[in-house]
PDB file of C-alpha atoms in Angstrom:
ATOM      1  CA  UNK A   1     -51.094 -44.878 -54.026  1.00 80.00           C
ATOM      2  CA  UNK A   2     -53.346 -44.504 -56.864  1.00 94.00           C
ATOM      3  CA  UNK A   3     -56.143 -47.516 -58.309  1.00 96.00           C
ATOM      4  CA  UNK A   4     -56.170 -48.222 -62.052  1.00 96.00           C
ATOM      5  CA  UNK A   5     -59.515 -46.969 -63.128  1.00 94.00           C
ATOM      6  CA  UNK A   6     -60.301 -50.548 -64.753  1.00 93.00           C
ATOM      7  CA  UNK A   7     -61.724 -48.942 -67.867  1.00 93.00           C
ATOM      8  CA  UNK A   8     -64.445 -50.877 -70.026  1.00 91.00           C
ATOM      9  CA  UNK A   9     -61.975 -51.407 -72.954  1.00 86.00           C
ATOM     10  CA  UNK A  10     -64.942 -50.947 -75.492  1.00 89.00           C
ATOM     11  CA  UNK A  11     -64.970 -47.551 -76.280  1.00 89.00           C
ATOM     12  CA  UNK A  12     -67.791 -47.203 -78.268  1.00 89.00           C
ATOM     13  CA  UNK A  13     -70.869 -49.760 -78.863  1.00 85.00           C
ATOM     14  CA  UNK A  14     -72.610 -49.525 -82.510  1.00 84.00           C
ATOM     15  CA  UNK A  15     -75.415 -51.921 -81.972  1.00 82.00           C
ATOM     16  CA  UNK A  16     -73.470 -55.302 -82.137  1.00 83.00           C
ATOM     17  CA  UNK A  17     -70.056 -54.159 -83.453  1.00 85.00           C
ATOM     18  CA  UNK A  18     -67.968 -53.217 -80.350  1.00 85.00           C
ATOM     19  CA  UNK A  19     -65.397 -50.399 -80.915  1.00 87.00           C
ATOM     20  CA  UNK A  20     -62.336 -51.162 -78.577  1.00 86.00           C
ATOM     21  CA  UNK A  21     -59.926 -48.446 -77.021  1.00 88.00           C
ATOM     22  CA  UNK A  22     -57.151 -50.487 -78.569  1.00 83.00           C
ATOM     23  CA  UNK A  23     -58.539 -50.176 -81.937  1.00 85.00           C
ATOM     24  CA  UNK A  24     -58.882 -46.672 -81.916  1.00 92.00           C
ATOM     25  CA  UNK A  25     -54.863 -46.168 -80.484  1.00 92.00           C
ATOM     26  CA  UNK A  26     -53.708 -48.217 -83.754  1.00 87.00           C
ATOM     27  CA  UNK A  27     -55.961 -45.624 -85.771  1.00 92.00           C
ATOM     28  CA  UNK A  28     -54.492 -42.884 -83.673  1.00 95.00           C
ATOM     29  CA  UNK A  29     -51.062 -44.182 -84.329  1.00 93.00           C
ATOM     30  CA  UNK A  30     -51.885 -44.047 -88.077  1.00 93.00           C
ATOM     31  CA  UNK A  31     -53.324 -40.591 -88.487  1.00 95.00           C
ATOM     32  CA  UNK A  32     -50.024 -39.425 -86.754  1.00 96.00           C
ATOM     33  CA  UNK A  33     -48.171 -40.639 -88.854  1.00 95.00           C
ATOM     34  CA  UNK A  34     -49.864 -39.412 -91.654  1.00 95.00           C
ATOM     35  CA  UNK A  35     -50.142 -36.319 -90.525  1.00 96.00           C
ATOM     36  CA  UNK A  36     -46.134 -35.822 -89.652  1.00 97.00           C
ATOM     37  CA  UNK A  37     -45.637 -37.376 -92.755  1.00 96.00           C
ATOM     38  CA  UNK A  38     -47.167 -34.947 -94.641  1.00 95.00           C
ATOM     39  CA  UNK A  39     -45.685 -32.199 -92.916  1.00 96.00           C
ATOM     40  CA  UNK A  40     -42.609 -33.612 -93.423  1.00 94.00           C
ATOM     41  CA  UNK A  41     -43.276 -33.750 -96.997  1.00 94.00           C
ATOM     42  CA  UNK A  42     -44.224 -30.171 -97.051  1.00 93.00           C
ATOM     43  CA  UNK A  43     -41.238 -28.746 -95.129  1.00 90.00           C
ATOM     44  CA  UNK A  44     -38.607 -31.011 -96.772  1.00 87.00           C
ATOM     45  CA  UNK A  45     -39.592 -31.269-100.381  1.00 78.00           C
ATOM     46  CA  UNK A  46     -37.731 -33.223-103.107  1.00 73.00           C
ATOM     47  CA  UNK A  47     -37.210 -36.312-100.632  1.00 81.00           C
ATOM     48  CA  UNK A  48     -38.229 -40.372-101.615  1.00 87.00           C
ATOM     49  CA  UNK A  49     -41.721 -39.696-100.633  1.00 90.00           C
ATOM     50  CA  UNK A  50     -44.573 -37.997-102.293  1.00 90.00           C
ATOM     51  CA  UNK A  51     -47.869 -37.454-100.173  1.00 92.00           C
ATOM     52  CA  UNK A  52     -49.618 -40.556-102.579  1.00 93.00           C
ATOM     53  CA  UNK A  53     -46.514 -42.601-101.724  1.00 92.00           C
ATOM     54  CA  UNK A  54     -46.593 -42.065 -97.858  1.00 94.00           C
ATOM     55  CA  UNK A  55     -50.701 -43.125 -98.634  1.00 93.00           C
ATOM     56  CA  UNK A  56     -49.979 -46.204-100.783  1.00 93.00           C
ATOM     57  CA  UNK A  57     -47.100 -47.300 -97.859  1.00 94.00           C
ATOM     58  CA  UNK A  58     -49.164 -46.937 -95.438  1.00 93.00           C
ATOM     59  CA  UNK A  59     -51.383 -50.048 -96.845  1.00 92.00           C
ATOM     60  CA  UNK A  60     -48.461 -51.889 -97.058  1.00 91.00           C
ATOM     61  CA  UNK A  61     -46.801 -50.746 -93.735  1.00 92.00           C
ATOM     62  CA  UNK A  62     -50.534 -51.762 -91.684  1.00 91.00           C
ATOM     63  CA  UNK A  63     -50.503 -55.085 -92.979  1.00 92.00           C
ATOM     64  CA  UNK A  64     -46.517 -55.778 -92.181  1.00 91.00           C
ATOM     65  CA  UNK A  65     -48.058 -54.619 -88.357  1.00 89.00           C
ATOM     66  CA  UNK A  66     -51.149 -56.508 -88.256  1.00 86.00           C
ATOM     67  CA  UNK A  67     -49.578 -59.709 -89.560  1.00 88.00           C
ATOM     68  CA  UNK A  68     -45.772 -59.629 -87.976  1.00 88.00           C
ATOM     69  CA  UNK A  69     -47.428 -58.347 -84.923  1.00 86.00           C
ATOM     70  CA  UNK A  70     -49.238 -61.140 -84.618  1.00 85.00           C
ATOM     71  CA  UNK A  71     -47.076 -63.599 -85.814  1.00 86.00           C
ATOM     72  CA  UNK A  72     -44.199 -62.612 -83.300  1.00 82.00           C
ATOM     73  CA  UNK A  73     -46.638 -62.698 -80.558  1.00 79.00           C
ATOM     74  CA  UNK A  74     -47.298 -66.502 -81.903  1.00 81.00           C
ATOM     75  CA  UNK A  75     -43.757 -67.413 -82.037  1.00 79.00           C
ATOM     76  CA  UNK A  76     -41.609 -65.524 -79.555  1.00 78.00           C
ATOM     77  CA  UNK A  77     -43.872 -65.737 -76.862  1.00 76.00           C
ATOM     78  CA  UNK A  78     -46.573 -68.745 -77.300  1.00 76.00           C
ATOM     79  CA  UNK A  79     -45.400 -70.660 -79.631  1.00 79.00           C
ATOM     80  CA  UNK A  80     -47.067 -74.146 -77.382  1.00 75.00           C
ATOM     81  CA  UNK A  81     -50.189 -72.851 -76.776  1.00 78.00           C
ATOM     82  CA  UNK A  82     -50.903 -71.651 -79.952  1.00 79.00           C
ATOM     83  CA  UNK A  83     -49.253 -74.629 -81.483  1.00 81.00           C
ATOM     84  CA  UNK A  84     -52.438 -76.504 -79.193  1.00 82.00           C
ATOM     85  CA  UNK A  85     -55.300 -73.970 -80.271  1.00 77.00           C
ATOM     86  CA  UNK A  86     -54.421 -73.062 -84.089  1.00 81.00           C
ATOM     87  CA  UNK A  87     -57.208 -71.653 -84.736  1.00 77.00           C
ATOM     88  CA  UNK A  88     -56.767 -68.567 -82.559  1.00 76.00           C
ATOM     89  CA  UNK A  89     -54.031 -67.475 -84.293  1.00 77.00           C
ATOM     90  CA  UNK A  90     -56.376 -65.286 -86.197  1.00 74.00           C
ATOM     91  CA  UNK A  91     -58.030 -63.832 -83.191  1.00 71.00           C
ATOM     92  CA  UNK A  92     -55.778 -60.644 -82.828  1.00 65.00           C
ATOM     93  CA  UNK A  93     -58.405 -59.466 -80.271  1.00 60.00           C
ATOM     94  CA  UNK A  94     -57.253 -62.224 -78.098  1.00 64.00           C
ATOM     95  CA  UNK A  95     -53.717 -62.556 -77.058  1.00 61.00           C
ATOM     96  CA  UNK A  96     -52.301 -59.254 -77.830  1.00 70.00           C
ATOM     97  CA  UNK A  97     -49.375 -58.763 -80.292  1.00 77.00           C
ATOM     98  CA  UNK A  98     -45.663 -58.062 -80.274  1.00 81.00           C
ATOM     99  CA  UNK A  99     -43.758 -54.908 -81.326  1.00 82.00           C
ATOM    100  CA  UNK A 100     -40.664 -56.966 -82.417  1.00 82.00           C
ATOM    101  CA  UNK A 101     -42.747 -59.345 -84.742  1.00 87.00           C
ATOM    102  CA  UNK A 102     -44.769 -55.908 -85.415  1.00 87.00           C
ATOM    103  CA  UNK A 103     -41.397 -54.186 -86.292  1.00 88.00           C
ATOM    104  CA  UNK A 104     -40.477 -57.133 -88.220  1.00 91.00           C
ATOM    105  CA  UNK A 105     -43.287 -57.336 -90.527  1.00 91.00           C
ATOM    106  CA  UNK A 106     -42.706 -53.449 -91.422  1.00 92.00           C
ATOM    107  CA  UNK A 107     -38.968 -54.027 -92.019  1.00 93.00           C
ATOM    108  CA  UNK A 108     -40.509 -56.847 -94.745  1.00 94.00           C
ATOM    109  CA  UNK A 109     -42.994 -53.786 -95.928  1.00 93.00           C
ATOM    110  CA  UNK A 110     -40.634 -50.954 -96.744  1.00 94.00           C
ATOM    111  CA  UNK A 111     -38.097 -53.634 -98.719  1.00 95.00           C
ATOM    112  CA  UNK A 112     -40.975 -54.438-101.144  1.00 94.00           C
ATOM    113  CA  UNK A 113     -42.167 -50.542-101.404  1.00 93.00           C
ATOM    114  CA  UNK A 114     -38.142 -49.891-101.962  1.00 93.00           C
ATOM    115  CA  UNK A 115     -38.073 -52.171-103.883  1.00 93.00           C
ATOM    116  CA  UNK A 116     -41.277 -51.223-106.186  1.00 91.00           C
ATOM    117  CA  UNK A 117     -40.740 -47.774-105.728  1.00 89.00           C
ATOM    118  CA  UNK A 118     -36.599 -48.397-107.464  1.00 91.00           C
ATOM    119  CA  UNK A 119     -35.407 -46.404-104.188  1.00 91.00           C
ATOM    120  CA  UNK A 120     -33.004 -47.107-101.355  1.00 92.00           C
ATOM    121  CA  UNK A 121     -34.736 -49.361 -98.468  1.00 95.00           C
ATOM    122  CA  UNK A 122     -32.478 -47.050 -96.014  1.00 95.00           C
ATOM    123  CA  UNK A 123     -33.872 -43.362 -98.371  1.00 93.00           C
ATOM    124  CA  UNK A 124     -37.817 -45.470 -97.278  1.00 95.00           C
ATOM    125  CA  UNK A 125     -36.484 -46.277 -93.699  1.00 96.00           C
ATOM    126  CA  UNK A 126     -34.801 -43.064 -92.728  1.00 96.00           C
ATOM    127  CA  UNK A 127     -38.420 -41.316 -93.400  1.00 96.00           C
ATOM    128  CA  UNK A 128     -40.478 -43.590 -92.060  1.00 96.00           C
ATOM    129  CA  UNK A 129     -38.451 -44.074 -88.407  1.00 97.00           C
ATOM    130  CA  UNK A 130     -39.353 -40.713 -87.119  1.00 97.00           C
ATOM    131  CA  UNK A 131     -42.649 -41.082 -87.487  1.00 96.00           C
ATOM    132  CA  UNK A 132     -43.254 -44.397 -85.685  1.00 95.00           C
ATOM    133  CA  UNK A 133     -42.689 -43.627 -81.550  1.00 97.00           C
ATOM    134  CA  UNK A 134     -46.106 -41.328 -81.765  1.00 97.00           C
ATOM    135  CA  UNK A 135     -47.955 -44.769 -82.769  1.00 94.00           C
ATOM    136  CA  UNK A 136     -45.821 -46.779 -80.225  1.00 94.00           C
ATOM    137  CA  UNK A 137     -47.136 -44.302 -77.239  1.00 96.00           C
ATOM    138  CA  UNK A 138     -50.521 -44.521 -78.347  1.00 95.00           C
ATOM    139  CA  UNK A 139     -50.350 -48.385 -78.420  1.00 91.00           C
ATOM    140  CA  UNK A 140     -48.636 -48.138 -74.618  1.00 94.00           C
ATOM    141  CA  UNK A 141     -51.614 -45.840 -73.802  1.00 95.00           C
ATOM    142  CA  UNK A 142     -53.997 -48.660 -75.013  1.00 92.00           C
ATOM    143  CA  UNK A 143     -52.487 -51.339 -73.259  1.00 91.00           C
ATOM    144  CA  UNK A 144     -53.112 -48.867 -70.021  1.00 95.00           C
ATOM    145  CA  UNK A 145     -56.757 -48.877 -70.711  1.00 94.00           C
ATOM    146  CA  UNK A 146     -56.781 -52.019 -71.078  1.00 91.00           C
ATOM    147  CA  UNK A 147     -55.068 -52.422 -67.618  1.00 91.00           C
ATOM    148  CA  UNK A 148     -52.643 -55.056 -69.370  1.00 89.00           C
ATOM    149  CA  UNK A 149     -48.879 -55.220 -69.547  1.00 89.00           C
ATOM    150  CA  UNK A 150     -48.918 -53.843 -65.592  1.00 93.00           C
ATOM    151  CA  UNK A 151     -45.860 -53.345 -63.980  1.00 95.00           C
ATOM    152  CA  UNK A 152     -43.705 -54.832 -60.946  1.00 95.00           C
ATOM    153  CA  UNK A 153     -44.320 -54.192 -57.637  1.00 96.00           C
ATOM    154  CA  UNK A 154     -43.033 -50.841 -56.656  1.00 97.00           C
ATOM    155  CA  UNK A 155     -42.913 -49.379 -53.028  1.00 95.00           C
ATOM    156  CA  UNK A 156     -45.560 -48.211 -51.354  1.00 90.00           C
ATOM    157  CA  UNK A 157     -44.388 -44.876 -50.950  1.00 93.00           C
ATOM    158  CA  UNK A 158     -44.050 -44.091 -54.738  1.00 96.00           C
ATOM    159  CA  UNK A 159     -46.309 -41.245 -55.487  1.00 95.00           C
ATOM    160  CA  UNK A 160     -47.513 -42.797 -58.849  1.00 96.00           C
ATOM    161  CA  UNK A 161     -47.308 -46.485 -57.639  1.00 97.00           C
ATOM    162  CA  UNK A 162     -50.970 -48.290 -59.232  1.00 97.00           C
ATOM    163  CA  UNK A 163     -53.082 -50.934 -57.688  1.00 97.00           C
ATOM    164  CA  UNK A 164     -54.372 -52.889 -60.938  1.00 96.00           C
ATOM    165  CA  UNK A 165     -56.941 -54.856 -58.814  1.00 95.00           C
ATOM    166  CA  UNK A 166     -57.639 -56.971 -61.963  1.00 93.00           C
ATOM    167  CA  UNK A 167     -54.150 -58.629 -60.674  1.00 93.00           C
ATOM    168  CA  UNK A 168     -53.379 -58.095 -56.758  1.00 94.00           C
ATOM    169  CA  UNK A 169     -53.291 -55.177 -54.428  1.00 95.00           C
ATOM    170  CA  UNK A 170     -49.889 -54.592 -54.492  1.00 96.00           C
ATOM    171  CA  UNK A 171     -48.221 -51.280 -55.392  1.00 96.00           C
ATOM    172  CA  UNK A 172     -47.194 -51.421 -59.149  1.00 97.00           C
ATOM    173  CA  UNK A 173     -45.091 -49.393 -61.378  1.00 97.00           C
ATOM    174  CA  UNK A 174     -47.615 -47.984 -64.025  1.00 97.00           C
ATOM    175  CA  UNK A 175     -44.945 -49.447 -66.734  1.00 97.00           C
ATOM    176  CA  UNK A 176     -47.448 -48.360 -69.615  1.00 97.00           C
ATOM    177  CA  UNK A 177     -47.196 -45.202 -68.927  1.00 97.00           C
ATOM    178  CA  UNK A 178     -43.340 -45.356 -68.995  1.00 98.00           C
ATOM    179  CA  UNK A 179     -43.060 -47.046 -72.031  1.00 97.00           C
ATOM    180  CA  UNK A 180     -45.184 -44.362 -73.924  1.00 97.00           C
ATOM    181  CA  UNK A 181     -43.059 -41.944 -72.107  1.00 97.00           C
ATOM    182  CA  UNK A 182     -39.679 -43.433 -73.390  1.00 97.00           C
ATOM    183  CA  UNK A 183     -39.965 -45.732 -76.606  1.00 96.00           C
ATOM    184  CA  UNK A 184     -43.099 -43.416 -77.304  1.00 97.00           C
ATOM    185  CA  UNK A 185     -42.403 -39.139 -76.701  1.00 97.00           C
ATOM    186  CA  UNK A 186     -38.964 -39.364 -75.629  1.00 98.00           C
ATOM    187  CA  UNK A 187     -37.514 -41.490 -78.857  1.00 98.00           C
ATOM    188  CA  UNK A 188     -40.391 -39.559 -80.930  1.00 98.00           C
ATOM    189  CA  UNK A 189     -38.021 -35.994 -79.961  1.00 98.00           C
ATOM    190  CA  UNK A 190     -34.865 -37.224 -80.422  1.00 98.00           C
ATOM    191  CA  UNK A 191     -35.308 -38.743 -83.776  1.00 98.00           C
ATOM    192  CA  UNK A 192     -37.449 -35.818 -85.004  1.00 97.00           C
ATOM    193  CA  UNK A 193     -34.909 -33.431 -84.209  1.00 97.00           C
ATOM    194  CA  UNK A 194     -31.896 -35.674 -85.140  1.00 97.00           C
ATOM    195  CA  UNK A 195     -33.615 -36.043 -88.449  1.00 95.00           C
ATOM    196  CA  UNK A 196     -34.318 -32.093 -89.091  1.00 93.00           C
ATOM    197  CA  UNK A 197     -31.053 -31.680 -90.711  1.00 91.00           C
ATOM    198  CA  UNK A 198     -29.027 -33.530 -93.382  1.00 90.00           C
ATOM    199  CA  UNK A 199     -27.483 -37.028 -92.572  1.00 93.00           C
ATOM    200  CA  UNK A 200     -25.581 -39.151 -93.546  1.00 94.00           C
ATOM    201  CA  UNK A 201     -28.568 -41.997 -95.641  1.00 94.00           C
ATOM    202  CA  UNK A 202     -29.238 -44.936 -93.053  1.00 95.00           C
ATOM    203  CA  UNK A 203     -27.999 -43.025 -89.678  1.00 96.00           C
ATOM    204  CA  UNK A 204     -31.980 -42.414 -88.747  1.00 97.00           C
ATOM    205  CA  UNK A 205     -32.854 -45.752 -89.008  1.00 97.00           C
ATOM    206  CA  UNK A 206     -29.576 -46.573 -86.817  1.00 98.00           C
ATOM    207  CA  UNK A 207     -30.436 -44.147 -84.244  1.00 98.00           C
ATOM    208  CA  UNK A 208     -34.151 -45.854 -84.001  1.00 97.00           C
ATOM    209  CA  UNK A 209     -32.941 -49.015 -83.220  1.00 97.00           C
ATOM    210  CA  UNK A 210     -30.508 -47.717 -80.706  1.00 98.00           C
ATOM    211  CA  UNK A 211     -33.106 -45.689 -79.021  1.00 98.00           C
ATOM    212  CA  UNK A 212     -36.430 -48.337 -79.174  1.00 96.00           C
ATOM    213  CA  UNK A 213     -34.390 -50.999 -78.022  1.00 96.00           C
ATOM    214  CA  UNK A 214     -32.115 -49.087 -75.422  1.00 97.00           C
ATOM    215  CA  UNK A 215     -35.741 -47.613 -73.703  1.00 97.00           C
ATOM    216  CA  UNK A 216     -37.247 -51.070 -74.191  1.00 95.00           C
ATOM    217  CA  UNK A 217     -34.791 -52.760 -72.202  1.00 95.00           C
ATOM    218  CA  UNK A 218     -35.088 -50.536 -69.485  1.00 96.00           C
ATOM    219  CA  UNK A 219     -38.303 -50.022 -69.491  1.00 95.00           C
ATOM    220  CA  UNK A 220     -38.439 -54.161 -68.955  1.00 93.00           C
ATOM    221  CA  UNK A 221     -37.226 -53.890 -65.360  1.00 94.00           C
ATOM    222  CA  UNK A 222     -40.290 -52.159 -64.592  1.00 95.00           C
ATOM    223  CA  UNK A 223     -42.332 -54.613 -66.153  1.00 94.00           C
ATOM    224  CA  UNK A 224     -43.797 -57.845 -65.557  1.00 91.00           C
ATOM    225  CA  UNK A 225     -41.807 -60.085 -67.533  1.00 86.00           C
ATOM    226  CA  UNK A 226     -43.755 -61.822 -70.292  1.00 74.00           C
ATOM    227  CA  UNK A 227     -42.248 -65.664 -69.920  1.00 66.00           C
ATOM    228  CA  UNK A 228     -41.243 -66.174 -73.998  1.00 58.00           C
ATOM    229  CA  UNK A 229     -39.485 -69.385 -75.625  1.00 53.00           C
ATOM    230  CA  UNK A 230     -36.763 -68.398 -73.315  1.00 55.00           C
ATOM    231  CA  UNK A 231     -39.402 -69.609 -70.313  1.00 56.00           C
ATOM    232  CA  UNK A 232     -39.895 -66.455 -67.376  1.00 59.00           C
ATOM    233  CA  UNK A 233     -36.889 -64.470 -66.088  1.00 61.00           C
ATOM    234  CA  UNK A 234     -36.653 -61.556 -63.591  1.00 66.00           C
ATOM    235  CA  UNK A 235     -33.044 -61.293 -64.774  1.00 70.00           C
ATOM    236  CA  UNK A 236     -33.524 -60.349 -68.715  1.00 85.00           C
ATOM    237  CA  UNK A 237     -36.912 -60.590 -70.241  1.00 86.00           C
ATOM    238  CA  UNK A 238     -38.078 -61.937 -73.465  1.00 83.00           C
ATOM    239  CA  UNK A 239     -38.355 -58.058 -74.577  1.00 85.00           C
ATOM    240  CA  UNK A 240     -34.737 -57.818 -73.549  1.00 90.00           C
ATOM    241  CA  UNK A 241     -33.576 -60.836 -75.156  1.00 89.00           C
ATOM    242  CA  UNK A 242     -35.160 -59.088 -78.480  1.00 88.00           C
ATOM    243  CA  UNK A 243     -34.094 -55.616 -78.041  1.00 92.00           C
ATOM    244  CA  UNK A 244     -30.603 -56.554 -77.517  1.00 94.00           C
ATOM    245  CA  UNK A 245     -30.253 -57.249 -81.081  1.00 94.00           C
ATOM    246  CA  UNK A 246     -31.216 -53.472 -81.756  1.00 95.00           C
ATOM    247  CA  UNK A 247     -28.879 -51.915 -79.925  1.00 97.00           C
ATOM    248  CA  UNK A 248     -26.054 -54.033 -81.014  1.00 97.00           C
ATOM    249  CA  UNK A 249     -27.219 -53.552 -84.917  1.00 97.00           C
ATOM    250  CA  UNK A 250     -27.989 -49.800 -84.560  1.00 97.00           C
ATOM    251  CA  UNK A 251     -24.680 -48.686 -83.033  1.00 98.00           C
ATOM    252  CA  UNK A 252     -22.817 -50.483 -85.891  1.00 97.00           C
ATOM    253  CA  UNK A 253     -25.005 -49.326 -88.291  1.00 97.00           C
ATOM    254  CA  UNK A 254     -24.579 -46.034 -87.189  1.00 96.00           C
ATOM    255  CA  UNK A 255     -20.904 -46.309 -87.134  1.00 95.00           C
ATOM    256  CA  UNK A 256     -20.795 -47.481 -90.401  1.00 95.00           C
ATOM    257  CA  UNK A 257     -23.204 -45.213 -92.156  1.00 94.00           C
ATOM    258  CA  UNK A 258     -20.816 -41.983 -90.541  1.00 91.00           C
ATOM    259  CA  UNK A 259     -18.330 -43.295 -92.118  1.00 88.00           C
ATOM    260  CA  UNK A 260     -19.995 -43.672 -95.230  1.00 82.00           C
ATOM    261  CA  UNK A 261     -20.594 -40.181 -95.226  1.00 68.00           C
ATOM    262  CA  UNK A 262     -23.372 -40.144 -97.675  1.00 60.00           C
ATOM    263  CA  UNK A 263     -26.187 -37.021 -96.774  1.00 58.00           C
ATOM    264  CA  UNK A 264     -29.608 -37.652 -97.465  1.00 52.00           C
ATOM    265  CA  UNK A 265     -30.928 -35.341 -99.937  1.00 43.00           C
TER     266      UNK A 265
END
């Protein structure tokens, strides 16, 4: 049975500004995608996205995160508290912030850049969704550090069961680590080699939302359920409530783009 190692989760102090580990994992998730952006853009030429575009979107796509994240964290899982303390909405340090409203926001980013850009939202989608599970993992790997998010107990007997002391001494899954595992390197290879050859436009962005929200809502059983406006259930969790909706929308999208039938350029 291992112990978390109950990291300080400042990584770095510059006389009174304080560098947190969580910080730098949304910067690593950034440069990632940067960097398989461009290499995207240097392998597979003539697509939607010039390496000035991919820079300008990437304004646009850090503010849909920042401010959806935070926003769905507000109102999908504490909507009455914040509701009572307003004024910590704005304190993104302090209550954390959720992929879904995260996801959300970008969805609202890549419309306006299609839209400014005179291209196909699913041309801007289909690029960007391989690129995002690298950022996810690094965000799971923060939340490790940060010895939040831990998992259910697990048995004893599990070789990678994890004390977090910070909560009990029970055995815990090290969910974290799964989730950057699954939604993170696992959904990062299948939709980076899915997306290596010609597809039909939109069938990408289907197969993302199949894949985060399939791995999300398994990945939830090895979680402690967060409680959400849908109050706290062992049963289905507020991240399965919200990831049903994926799957649902990505196999029909998926469907219905193969039948469309039209290849990406």
């Amino acid at each position: 049975m291992l112990i978390h190692p109950q990291f300080d989760p400042v990584a770095i102090h510059l006389g009174p500004l304080a560098v947190h580990w969580y910080g730098l994992m949304y910067l690593l998730g950034f440069v990632l995608f940067l960097t398989l952006g461009n290499y995207r853009i240097r392998t597979q030429p003539g697509g939607v996205f010039s390496r000035k575009a991919l820079d300008d979107f990437l304004t646009w796509a850090v503010i849909g995160v920042v401010v959806g994240g935070r926003l769905g964290e507000v109102l999908f899982y504490q909507p009455g508290y914040y509701l009572s303390h307003p004024a910590e909405i704005l304190m993104v340090w302090k209550g954390g912030m959720s992929f879904h409203g995260g996801f959300i926001g970008v969805l609202v980013a890549m419309a306006l850049f299609a839209r400014k850009q005179g291209v196909s939202f699913w041309q801007i989608s289909d690029f960007v969704a391989p690129l995002v599970p690298t950022g996810l993992a690094a965000g799971r790997l923060g939340n490790f550090i940060n010895g939040e998010l831990w998992g259910r107990p697990a048995p004893a007997d599990l070789p990678w069961a994890m004390v977090f002391p910070q909560v009990d001494l029970l055995p815990r899954h090290p969910s974290q680590l799964y989730e950057a595992l699954l939604e993170g390197l696992t959904l990062f290879i299948i939709l980076w080699l899915f997306s290596a050859r010609r597809r039909p436009v939109g069938q990408v962005s289907a197969l993302f939302l199949i894949g985060y929200g399939s791995f999300r809502f398994i990945s939830e059983y090895f979680r402690t359920p967060d409680a959400g406006i849908f109050g706290q259930s062992d049963v289905i969790s507020m991240g399965q409530w919200l990831s049903l909706p994926m799957i649902v929308t990505g196999v029909a999208l998926f469907v219905w783009f193969g039948k469309r039938d039209t290849r990406a350029a």
